Tab-separated table of C-alpha atoms and ligand atoms in Angstrom:
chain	number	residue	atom	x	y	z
U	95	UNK	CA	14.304	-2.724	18.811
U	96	UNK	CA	11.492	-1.403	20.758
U	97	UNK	CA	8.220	-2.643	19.347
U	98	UNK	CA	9.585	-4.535	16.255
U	99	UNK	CA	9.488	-1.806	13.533
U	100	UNK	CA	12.811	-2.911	12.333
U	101	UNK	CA	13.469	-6.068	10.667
U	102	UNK	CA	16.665	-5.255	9.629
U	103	UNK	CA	18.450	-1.785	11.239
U	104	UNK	CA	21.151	-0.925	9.108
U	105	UNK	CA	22.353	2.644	8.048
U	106	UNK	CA	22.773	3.411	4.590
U	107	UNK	CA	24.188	7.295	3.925
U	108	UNK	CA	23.168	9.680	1.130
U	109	UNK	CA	25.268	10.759	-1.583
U	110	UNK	CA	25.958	14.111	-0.056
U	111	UNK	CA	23.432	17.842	-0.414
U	112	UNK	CA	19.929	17.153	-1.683
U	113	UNK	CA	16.473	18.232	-0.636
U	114	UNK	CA	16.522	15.532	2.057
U	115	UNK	CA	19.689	16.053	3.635
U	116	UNK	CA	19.851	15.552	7.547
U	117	UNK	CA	16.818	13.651	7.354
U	118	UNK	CA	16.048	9.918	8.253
U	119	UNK	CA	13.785	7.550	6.309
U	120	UNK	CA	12.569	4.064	6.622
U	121	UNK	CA	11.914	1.961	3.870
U	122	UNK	CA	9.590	-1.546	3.809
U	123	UNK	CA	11.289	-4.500	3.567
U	124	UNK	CA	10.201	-5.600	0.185
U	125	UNK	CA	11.995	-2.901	-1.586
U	126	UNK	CA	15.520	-3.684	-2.750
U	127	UNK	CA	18.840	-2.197	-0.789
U	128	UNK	CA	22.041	-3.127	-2.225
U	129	UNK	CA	24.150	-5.151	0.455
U	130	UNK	CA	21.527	-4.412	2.743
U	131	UNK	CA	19.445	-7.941	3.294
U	132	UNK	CA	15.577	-7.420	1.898
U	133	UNK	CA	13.298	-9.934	3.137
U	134	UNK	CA	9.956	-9.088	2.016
U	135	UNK	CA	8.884	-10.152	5.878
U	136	UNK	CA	9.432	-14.009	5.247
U	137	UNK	CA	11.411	-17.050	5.875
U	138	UNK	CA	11.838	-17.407	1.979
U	139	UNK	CA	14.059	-14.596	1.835
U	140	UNK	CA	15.598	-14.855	5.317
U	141	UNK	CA	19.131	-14.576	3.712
U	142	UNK	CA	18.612	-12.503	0.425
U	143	UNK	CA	21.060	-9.664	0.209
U	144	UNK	CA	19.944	-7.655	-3.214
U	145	UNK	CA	22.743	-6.640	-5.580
U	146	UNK	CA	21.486	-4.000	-7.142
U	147	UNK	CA	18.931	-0.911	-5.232
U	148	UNK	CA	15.465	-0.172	-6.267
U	149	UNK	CA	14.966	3.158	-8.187
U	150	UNK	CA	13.333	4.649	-4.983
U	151	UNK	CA	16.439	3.674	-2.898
U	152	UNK	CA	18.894	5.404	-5.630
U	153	UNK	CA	16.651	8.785	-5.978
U	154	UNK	CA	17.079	8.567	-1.806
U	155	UNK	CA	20.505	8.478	-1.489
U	156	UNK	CA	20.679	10.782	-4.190
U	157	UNK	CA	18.281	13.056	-2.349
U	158	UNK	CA	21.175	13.271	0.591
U	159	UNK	CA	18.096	11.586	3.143
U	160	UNK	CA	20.055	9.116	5.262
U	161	UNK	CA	18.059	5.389	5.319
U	162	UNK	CA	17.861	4.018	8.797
U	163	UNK	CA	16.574	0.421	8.401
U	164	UNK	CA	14.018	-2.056	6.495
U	165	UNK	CA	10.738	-2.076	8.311
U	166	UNK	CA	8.377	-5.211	9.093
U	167	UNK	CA	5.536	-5.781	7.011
U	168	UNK	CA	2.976	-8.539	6.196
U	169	UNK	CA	5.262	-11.787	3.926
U	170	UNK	CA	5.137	-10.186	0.583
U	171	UNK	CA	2.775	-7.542	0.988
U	172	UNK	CA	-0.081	-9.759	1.785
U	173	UNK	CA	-1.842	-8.770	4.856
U	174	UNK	CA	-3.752	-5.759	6.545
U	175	UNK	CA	-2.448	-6.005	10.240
U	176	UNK	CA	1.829	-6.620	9.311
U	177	UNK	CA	0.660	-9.990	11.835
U	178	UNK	CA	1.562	-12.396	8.672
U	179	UNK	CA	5.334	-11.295	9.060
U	180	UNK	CA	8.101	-14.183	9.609
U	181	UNK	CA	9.090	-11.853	12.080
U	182	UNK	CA	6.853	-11.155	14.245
U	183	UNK	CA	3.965	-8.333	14.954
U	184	UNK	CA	4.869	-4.479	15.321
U	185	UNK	CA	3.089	-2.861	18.039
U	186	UNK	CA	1.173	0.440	17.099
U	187	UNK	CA	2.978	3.034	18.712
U	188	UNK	CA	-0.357	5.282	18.480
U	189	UNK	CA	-2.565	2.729	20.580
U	190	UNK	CA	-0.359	0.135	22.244
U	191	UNK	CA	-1.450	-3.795	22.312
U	192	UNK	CA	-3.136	-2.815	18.447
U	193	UNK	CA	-2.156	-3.468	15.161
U	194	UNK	CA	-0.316	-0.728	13.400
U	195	UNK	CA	-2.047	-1.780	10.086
U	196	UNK	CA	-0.656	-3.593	7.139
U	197	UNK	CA	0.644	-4.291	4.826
U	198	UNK	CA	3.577	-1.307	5.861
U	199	UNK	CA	2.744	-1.685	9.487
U	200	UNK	CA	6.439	-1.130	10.211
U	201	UNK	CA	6.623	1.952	8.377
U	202	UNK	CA	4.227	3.730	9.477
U	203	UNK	CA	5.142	2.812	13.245
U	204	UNK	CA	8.371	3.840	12.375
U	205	UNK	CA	7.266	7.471	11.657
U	206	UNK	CA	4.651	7.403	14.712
U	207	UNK	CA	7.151	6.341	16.855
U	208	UNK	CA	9.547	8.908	15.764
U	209	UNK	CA	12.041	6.586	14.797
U	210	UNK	CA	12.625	7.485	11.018
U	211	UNK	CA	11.437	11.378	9.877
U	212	UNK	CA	10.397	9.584	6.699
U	213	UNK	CA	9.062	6.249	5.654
U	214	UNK	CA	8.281	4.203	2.034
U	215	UNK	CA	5.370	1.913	2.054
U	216	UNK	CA	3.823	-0.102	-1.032
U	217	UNK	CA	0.105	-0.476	-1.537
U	218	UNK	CA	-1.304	-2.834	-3.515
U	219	UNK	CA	-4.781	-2.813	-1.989
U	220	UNK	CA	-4.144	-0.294	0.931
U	221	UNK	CA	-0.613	-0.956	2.259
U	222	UNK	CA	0.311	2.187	2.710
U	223	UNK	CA	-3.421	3.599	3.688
U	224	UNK	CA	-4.152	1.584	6.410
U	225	UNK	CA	-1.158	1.782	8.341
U	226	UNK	CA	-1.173	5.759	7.838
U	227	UNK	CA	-4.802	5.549	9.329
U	228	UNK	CA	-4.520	3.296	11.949
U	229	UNK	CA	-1.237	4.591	13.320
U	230	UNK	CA	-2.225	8.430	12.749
U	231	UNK	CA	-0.079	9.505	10.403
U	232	UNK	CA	-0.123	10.343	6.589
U	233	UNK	CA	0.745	7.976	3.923
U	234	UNK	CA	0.413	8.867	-0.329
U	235	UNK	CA	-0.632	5.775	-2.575
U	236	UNK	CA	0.535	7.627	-6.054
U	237	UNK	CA	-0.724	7.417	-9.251
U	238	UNK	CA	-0.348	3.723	-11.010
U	239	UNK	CA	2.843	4.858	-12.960
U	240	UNK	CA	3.837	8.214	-10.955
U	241	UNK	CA	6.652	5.772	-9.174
U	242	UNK	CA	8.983	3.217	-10.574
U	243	UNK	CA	9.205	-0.112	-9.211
U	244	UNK	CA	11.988	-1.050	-10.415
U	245	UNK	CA	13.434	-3.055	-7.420
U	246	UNK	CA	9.759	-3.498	-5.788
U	247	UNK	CA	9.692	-7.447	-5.140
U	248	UNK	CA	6.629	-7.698	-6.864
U	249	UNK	CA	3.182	-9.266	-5.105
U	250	UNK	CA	0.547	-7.239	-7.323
U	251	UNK	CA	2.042	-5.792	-9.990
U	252	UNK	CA	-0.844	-4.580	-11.825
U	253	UNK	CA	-2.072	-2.635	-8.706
U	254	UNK	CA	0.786	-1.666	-6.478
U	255	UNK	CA	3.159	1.812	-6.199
U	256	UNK	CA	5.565	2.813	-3.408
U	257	UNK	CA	4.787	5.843	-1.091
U	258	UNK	CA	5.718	8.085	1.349
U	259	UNK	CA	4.575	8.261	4.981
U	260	UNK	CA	4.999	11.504	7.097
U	261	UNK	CA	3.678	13.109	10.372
U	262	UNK	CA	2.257	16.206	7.846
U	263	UNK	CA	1.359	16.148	4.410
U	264	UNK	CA	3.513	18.510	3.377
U	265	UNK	CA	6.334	16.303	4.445
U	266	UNK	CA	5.094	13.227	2.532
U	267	UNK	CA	4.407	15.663	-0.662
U	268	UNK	CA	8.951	16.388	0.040
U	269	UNK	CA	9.303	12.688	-0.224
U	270	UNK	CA	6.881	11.902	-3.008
U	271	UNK	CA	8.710	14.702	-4.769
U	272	UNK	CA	11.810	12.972	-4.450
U	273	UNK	CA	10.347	9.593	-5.863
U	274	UNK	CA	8.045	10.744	-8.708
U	275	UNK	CA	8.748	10.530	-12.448
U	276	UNK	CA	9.699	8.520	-14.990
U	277	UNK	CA	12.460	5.232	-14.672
U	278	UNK	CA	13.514	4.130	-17.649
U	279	UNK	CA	13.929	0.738	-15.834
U	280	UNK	CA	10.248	0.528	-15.611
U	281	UNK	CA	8.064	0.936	-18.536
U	282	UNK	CA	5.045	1.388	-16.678
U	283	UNK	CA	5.758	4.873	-15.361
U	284	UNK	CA	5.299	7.892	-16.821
U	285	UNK	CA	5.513	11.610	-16.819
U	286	UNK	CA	2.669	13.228	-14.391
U	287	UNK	CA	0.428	15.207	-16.832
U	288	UNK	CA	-1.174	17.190	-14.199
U	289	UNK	CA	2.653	18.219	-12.738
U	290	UNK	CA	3.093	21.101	-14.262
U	291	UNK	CA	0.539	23.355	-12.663
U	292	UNK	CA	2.794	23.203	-9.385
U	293	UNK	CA	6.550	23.025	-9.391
U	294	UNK	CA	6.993	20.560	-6.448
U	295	UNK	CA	4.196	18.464	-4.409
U	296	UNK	CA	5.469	20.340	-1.188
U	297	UNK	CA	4.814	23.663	-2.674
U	298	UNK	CA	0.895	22.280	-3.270
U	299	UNK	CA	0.697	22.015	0.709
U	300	UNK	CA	-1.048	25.276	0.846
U	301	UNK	CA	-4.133	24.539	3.147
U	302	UNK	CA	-6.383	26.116	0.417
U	303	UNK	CA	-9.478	24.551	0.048
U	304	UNK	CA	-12.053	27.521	-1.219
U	305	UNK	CA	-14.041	26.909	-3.960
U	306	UNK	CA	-13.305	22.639	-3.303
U	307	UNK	CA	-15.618	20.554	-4.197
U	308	UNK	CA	-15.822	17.019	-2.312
U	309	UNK	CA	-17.937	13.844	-3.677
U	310	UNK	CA	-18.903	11.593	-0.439
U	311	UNK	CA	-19.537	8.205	-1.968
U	312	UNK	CA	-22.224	7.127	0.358
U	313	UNK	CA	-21.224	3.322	-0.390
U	314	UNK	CA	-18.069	3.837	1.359
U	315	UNK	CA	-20.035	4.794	4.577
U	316	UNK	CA	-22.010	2.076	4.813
U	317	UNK	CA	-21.555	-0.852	7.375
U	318	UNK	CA	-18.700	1.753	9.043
U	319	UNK	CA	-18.215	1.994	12.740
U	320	UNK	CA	-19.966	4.542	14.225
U	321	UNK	CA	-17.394	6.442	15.930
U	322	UNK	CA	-14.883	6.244	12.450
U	323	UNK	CA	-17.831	7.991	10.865
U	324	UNK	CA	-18.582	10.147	13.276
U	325	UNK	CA	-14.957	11.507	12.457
U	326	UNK	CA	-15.117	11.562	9.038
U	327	UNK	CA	-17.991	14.004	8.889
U	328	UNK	CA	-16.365	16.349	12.107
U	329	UNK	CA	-13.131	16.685	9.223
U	330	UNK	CA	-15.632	16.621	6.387
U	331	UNK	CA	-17.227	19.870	8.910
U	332	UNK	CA	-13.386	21.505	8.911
U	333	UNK	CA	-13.081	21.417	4.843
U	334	UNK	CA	-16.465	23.046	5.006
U	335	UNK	CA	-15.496	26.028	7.282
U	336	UNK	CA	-12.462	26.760	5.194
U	337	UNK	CA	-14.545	27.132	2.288
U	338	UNK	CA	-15.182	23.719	0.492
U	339	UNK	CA	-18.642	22.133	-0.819
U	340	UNK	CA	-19.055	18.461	-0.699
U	341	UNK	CA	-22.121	16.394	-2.185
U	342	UNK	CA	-22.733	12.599	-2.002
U	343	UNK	CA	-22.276	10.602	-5.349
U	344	UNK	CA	-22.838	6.945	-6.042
U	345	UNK	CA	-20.309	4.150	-6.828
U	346	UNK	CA	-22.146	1.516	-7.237
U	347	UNK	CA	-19.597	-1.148	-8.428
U	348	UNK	CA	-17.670	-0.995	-5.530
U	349	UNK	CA	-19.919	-3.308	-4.112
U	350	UNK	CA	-18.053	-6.036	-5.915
U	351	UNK	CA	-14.502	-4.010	-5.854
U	352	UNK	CA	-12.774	-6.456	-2.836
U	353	UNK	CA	-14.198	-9.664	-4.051
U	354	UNK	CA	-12.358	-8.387	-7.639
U	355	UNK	CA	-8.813	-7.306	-6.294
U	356	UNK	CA	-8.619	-10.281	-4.521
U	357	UNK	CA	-8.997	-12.483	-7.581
U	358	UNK	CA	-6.709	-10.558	-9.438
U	359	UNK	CA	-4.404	-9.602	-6.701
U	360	UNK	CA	-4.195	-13.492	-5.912
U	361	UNK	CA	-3.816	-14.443	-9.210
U	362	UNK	CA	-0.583	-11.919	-10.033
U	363	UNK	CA	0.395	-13.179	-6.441
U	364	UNK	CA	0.729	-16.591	-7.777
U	365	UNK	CA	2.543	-15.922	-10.667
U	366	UNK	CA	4.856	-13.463	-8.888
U	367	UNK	CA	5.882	-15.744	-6.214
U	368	UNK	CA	6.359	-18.429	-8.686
U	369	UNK	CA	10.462	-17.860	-8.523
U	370	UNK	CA	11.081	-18.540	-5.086
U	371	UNK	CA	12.074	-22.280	-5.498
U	372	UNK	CA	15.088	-22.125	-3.700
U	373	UNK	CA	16.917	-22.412	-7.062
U	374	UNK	CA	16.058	-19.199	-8.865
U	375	UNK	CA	15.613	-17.337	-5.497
U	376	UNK	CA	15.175	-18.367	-1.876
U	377	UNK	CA	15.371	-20.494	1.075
U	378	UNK	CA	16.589	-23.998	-0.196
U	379	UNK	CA	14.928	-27.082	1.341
U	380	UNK	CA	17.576	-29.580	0.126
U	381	UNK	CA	17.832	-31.463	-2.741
U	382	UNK	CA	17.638	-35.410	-3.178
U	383	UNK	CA	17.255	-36.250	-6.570
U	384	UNK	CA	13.924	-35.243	-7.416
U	385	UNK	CA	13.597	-31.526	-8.517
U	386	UNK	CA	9.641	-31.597	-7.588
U	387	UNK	CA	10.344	-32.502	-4.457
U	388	UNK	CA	12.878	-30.218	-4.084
U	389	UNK	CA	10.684	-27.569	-4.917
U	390	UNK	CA	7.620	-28.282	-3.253
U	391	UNK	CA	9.752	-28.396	-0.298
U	392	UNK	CA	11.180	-25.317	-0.521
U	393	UNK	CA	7.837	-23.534	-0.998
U	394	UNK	CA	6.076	-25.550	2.044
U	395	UNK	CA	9.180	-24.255	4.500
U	396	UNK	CA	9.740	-20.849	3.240
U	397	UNK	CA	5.986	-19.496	2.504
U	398	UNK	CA	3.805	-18.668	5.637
U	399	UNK	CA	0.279	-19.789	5.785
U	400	UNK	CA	-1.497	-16.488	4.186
U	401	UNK	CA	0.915	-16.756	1.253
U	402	UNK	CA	0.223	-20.103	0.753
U	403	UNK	CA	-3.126	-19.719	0.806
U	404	UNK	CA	-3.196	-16.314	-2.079
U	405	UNK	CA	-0.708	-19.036	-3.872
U	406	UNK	CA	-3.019	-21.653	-4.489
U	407	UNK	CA	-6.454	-19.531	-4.617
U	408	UNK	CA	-4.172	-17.361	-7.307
U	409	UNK	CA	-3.176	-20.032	-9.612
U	410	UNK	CA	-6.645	-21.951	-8.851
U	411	UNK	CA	-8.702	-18.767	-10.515
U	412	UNK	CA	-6.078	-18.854	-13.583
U	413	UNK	CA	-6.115	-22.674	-14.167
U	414	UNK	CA	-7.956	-24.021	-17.740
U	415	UNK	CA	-11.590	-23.893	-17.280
U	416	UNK	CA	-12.130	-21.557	-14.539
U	417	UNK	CA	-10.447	-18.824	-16.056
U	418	UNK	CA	-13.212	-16.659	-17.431
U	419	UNK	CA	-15.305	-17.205	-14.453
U	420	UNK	CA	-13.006	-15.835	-12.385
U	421	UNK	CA	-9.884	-13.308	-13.605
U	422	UNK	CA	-11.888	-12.326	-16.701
U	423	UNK	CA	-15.230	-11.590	-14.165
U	424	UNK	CA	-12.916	-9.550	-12.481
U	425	UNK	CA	-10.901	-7.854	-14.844
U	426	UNK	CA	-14.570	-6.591	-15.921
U	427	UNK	CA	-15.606	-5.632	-12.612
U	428	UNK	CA	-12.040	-3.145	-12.574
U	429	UNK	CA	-13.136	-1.478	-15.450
U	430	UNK	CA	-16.611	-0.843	-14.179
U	431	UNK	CA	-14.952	0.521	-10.714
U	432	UNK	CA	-12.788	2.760	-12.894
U	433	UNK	CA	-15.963	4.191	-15.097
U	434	UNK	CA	-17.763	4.847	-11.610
U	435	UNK	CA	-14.748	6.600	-10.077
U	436	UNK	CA	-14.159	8.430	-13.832
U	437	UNK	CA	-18.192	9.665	-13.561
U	438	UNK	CA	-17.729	10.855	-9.881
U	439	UNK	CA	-14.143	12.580	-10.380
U	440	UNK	CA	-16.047	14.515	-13.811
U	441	UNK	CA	-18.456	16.281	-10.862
U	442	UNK	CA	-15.775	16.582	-8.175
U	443	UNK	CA	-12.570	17.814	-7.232
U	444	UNK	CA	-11.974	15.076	-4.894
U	445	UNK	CA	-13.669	11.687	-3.400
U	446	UNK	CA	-13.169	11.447	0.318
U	447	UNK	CA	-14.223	8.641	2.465
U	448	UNK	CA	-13.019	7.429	5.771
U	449	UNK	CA	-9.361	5.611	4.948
U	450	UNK	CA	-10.202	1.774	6.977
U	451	UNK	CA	-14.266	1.291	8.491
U	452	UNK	CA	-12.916	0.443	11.663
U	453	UNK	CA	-10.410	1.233	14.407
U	454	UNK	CA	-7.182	-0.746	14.479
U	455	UNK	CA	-7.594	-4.193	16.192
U	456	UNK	CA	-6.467	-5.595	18.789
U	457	UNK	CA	-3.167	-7.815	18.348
U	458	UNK	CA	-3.782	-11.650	18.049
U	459	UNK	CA	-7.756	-10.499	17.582
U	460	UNK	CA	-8.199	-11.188	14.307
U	461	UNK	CA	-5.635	-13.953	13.157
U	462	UNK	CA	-7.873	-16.851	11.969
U	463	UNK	CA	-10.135	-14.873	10.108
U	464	UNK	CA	-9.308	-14.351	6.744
U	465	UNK	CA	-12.473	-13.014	5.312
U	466	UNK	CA	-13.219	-10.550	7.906
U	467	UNK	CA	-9.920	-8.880	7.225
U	468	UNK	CA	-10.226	-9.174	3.333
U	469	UNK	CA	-13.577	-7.070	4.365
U	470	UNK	CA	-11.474	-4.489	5.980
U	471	UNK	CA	-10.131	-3.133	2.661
U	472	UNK	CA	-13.663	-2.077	1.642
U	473	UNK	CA	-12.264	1.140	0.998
U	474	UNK	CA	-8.731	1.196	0.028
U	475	UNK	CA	-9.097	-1.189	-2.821
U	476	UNK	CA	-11.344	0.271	-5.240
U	477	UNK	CA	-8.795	2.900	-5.511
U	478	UNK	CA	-5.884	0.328	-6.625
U	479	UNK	CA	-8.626	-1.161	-8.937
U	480	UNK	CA	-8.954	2.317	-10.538
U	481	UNK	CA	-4.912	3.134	-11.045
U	482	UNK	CA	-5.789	6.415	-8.613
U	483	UNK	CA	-3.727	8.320	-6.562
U	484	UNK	CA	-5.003	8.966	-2.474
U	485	UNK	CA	-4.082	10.200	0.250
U	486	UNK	CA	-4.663	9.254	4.295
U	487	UNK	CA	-4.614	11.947	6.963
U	488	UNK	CA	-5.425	11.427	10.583
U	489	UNK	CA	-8.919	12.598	11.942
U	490	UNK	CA	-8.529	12.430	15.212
U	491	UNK	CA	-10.213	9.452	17.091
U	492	UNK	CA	-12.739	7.029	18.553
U	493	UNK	CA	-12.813	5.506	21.732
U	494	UNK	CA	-8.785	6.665	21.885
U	495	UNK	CA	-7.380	4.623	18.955
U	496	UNK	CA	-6.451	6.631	15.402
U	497	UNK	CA	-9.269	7.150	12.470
U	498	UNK	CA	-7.820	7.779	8.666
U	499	UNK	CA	-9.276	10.185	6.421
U	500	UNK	CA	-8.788	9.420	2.472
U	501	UNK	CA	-9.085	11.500	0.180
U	502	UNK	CA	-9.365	10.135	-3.783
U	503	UNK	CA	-8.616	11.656	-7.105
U	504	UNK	CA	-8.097	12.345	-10.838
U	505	UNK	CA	-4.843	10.073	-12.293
U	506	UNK	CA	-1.683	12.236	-11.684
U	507	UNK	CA	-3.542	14.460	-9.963
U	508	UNK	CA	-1.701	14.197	-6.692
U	509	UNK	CA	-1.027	18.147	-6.422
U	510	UNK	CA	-5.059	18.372	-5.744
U	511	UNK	CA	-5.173	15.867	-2.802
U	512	UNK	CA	-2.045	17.370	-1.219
U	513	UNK	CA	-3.510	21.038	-1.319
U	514	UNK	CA	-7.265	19.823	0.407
U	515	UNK	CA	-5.041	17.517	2.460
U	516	UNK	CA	-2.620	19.791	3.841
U	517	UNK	CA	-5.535	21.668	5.399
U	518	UNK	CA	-6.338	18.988	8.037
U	519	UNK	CA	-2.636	17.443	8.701
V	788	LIG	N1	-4.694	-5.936	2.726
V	788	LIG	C1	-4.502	-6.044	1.310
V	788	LIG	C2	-3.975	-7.415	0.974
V	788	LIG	O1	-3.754	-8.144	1.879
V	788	LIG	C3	-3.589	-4.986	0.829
V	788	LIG	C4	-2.177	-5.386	0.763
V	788	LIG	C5	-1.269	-4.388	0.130
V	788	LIG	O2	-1.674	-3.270	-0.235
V	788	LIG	N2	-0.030	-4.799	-0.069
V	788	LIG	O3	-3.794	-7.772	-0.156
């Protein structure tokens, strides 16, 4: 397959009429297909064929949409480039020789590329925003509990949902309306109290923005590329001429927002990921008598080197001792990021920001550097932090290569972001 959106390309037909019939969709690779394999992007799961499909999956087929293959992405979610995959790097269809984002690089290629009408993404820290962004396309991260994961191999699970990407908001709102609502299979989700004011998310995608009023947190500018700004205020311009106010607010605890989700992101990471032993689930490195052994050398064969690495940071920050200075620090630091994002939301319709500070990189550019990319999510993960819902639409470009616009706001309040978002994409 032509850029490596694919990891596995395998059709799976709907159950017949729906509001997706005659209409493709890709879905990433960590959400479960019965009989079709699911390999989260990594050795470990090379060979796993799930028996059972994810509530997303079922409400697809249901929907009549036809599934067209399990997309590459970052091993188990963890990644902002889909570069940490088993299988290899997708190439962004948008600007060739880049990144098409992570950690649902494939699915958002997938739609750019024209390859799927439809994809579902998972962001746990800005999965499904950053790819949207950097391959110019939109992509929904729902309310925390507006999607089941049931069937979602979990990396996060405090922070992540599955979402739709599109080439127009409207689109992704038909998608997200197939999705949405409550699973009895996952206790987490619940019934979207702002729902009622619209019948469907598609029928939100109105354009109207009069009357709108936009908070700019100015925090989420700072240290951005030129040129990605530059962007964000020529769309911030376009709200404004059909009739929307914006004013800058302050979130001042976002500040410490990336060093926080990656403590607890790690931390859930490591406890997630503690199953794959080769026993339980996973590639098997032999056994020889010694069940340590045999685990530890499962683990060193099937993990990748980023995994690894969220592994032993994760269970490092939960071990006796160092607990409260480092999970409790930051479960304190989430509540602080969702007070700030409560105060701005009480004096604003909406919270928009540019989606990633800079342009997608260029492939192999930024490999060895951890941190730098961990710095990348400046802006996607406060959001996760906060349980929020958000949306990315393209906003044109710098120097030729895709900039994301996000807009944030109020829990279950998705209706509001697809209304001010439908009148840029
Ligand atoms: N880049 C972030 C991370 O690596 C986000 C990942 C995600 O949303 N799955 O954790």
């Amino acid at each position: 397959m032509s850029d490596n959106i694919y990891i596995t390309e395998e059709t799976i037909e709907g159950d017949g009429e729906g509001p997706l019939s005659g209409r493709t969709v890709a879905v990433k690779d960590n959400i479960s297909t019965e009989g079709v394999r699911t390999t989260c992007g990594s050795k470990m799961l090379e060979e796993y064929v799930p028996p059972y499909d994810a509530t997303v999956v079922r409400r697809l087929e249901e929907s009549g949409a036809t599934i067209v293959g399990k997309t590459n992405m970052d091993e188990f979610g963890m990644g902002t480039t889909t570069e940490t995959s088993y299988f290899g790097p997708t190439d962004n269809p948008a600007a060739p020789g880049h990144v098409p984002g992570g950690s649902s690089g494939g699915s958002a290629a997938a739609v750019a590329a024209g390859e799927a009408d439809l994809a579902l993404g998972t962001d746990t820290g800005g999965s499904i925003r950053c790819p949207a962004a950097f391959c110019g396309v939109v992509g929904i991260k729902p309310t925390y509990g507006l999607v089941s994961r049931y069937g979602l191999v979990a990396y996060g699970n405090s922070l992540e949902q599955i979402g739709p990407f599109a080439n127009s908001v409207e689109e992704a709102a038909q998608l997200l309306d197939v999705i949405a609502g409550p699973d009895e299979r996952d206790a987490t989700t619940r019934e979207a109290s702002g729902r009622d004011e619209v019948d469907s998310y598609a029928d939100a995608a109105t354009g109207d923005v009069d009357d709108l009023t936009i908070g700019v947190p100015t925090e989420l500018l700072e240290g951005a590329d030129e040129g990605v700004v530059e962007a964000f205020w020529d769309a911030i311009g376009a709200l404004e001429d059909e009739g929307a106010d914006y004013h800058e607010v302050s979130l001042p605890s976002v500040e410490h927002a990336v060093e926080a989700y990656y403590v607890i992101a790690m931390s859930e990471a490591s406890s997630n990921l503690a199953r794959f032993d080769g026993v339980r689930y996973g590639h098997s490195g032999g056994y020889d008598g010694n069940w340590n052994e045999a685990f530890a050398r499962a683990r060193e064969e099937g993990f990748g080197d980023e995994v690894k690495r969220r592994i032993l940071l994760g269970t490092y920050a939960l071990s006796a001792g160092y607990h409260d200075k480092y999970y409790k620090k930051a479960q304190d630091a989430r509540a602080w990021v969702k007070r700030d994002f409560d105060e701005a939301l009480s004096e604003a319709d909406v919270l928009a920001s540019p989606t990633m500070p800079v342009p997608p990189f260029e492939l192999g550019e930024r490999l060895d550097d951890p941190l730098q990319l961990y710095l990348a999510d400046a802006n996607t993960v406060p959001v996760n932090l906060a349980d929020l819902p958000a949306i990315s639409v393209p906003a044109g470009e710098t120097d030729g290569l895709p900039v994301g616009f996000q807009l944030v706001g109020s829990a279950f309040d998705e209706a509001a972001l697809i209304r001010a978002a439908s009148a840029l994409a």
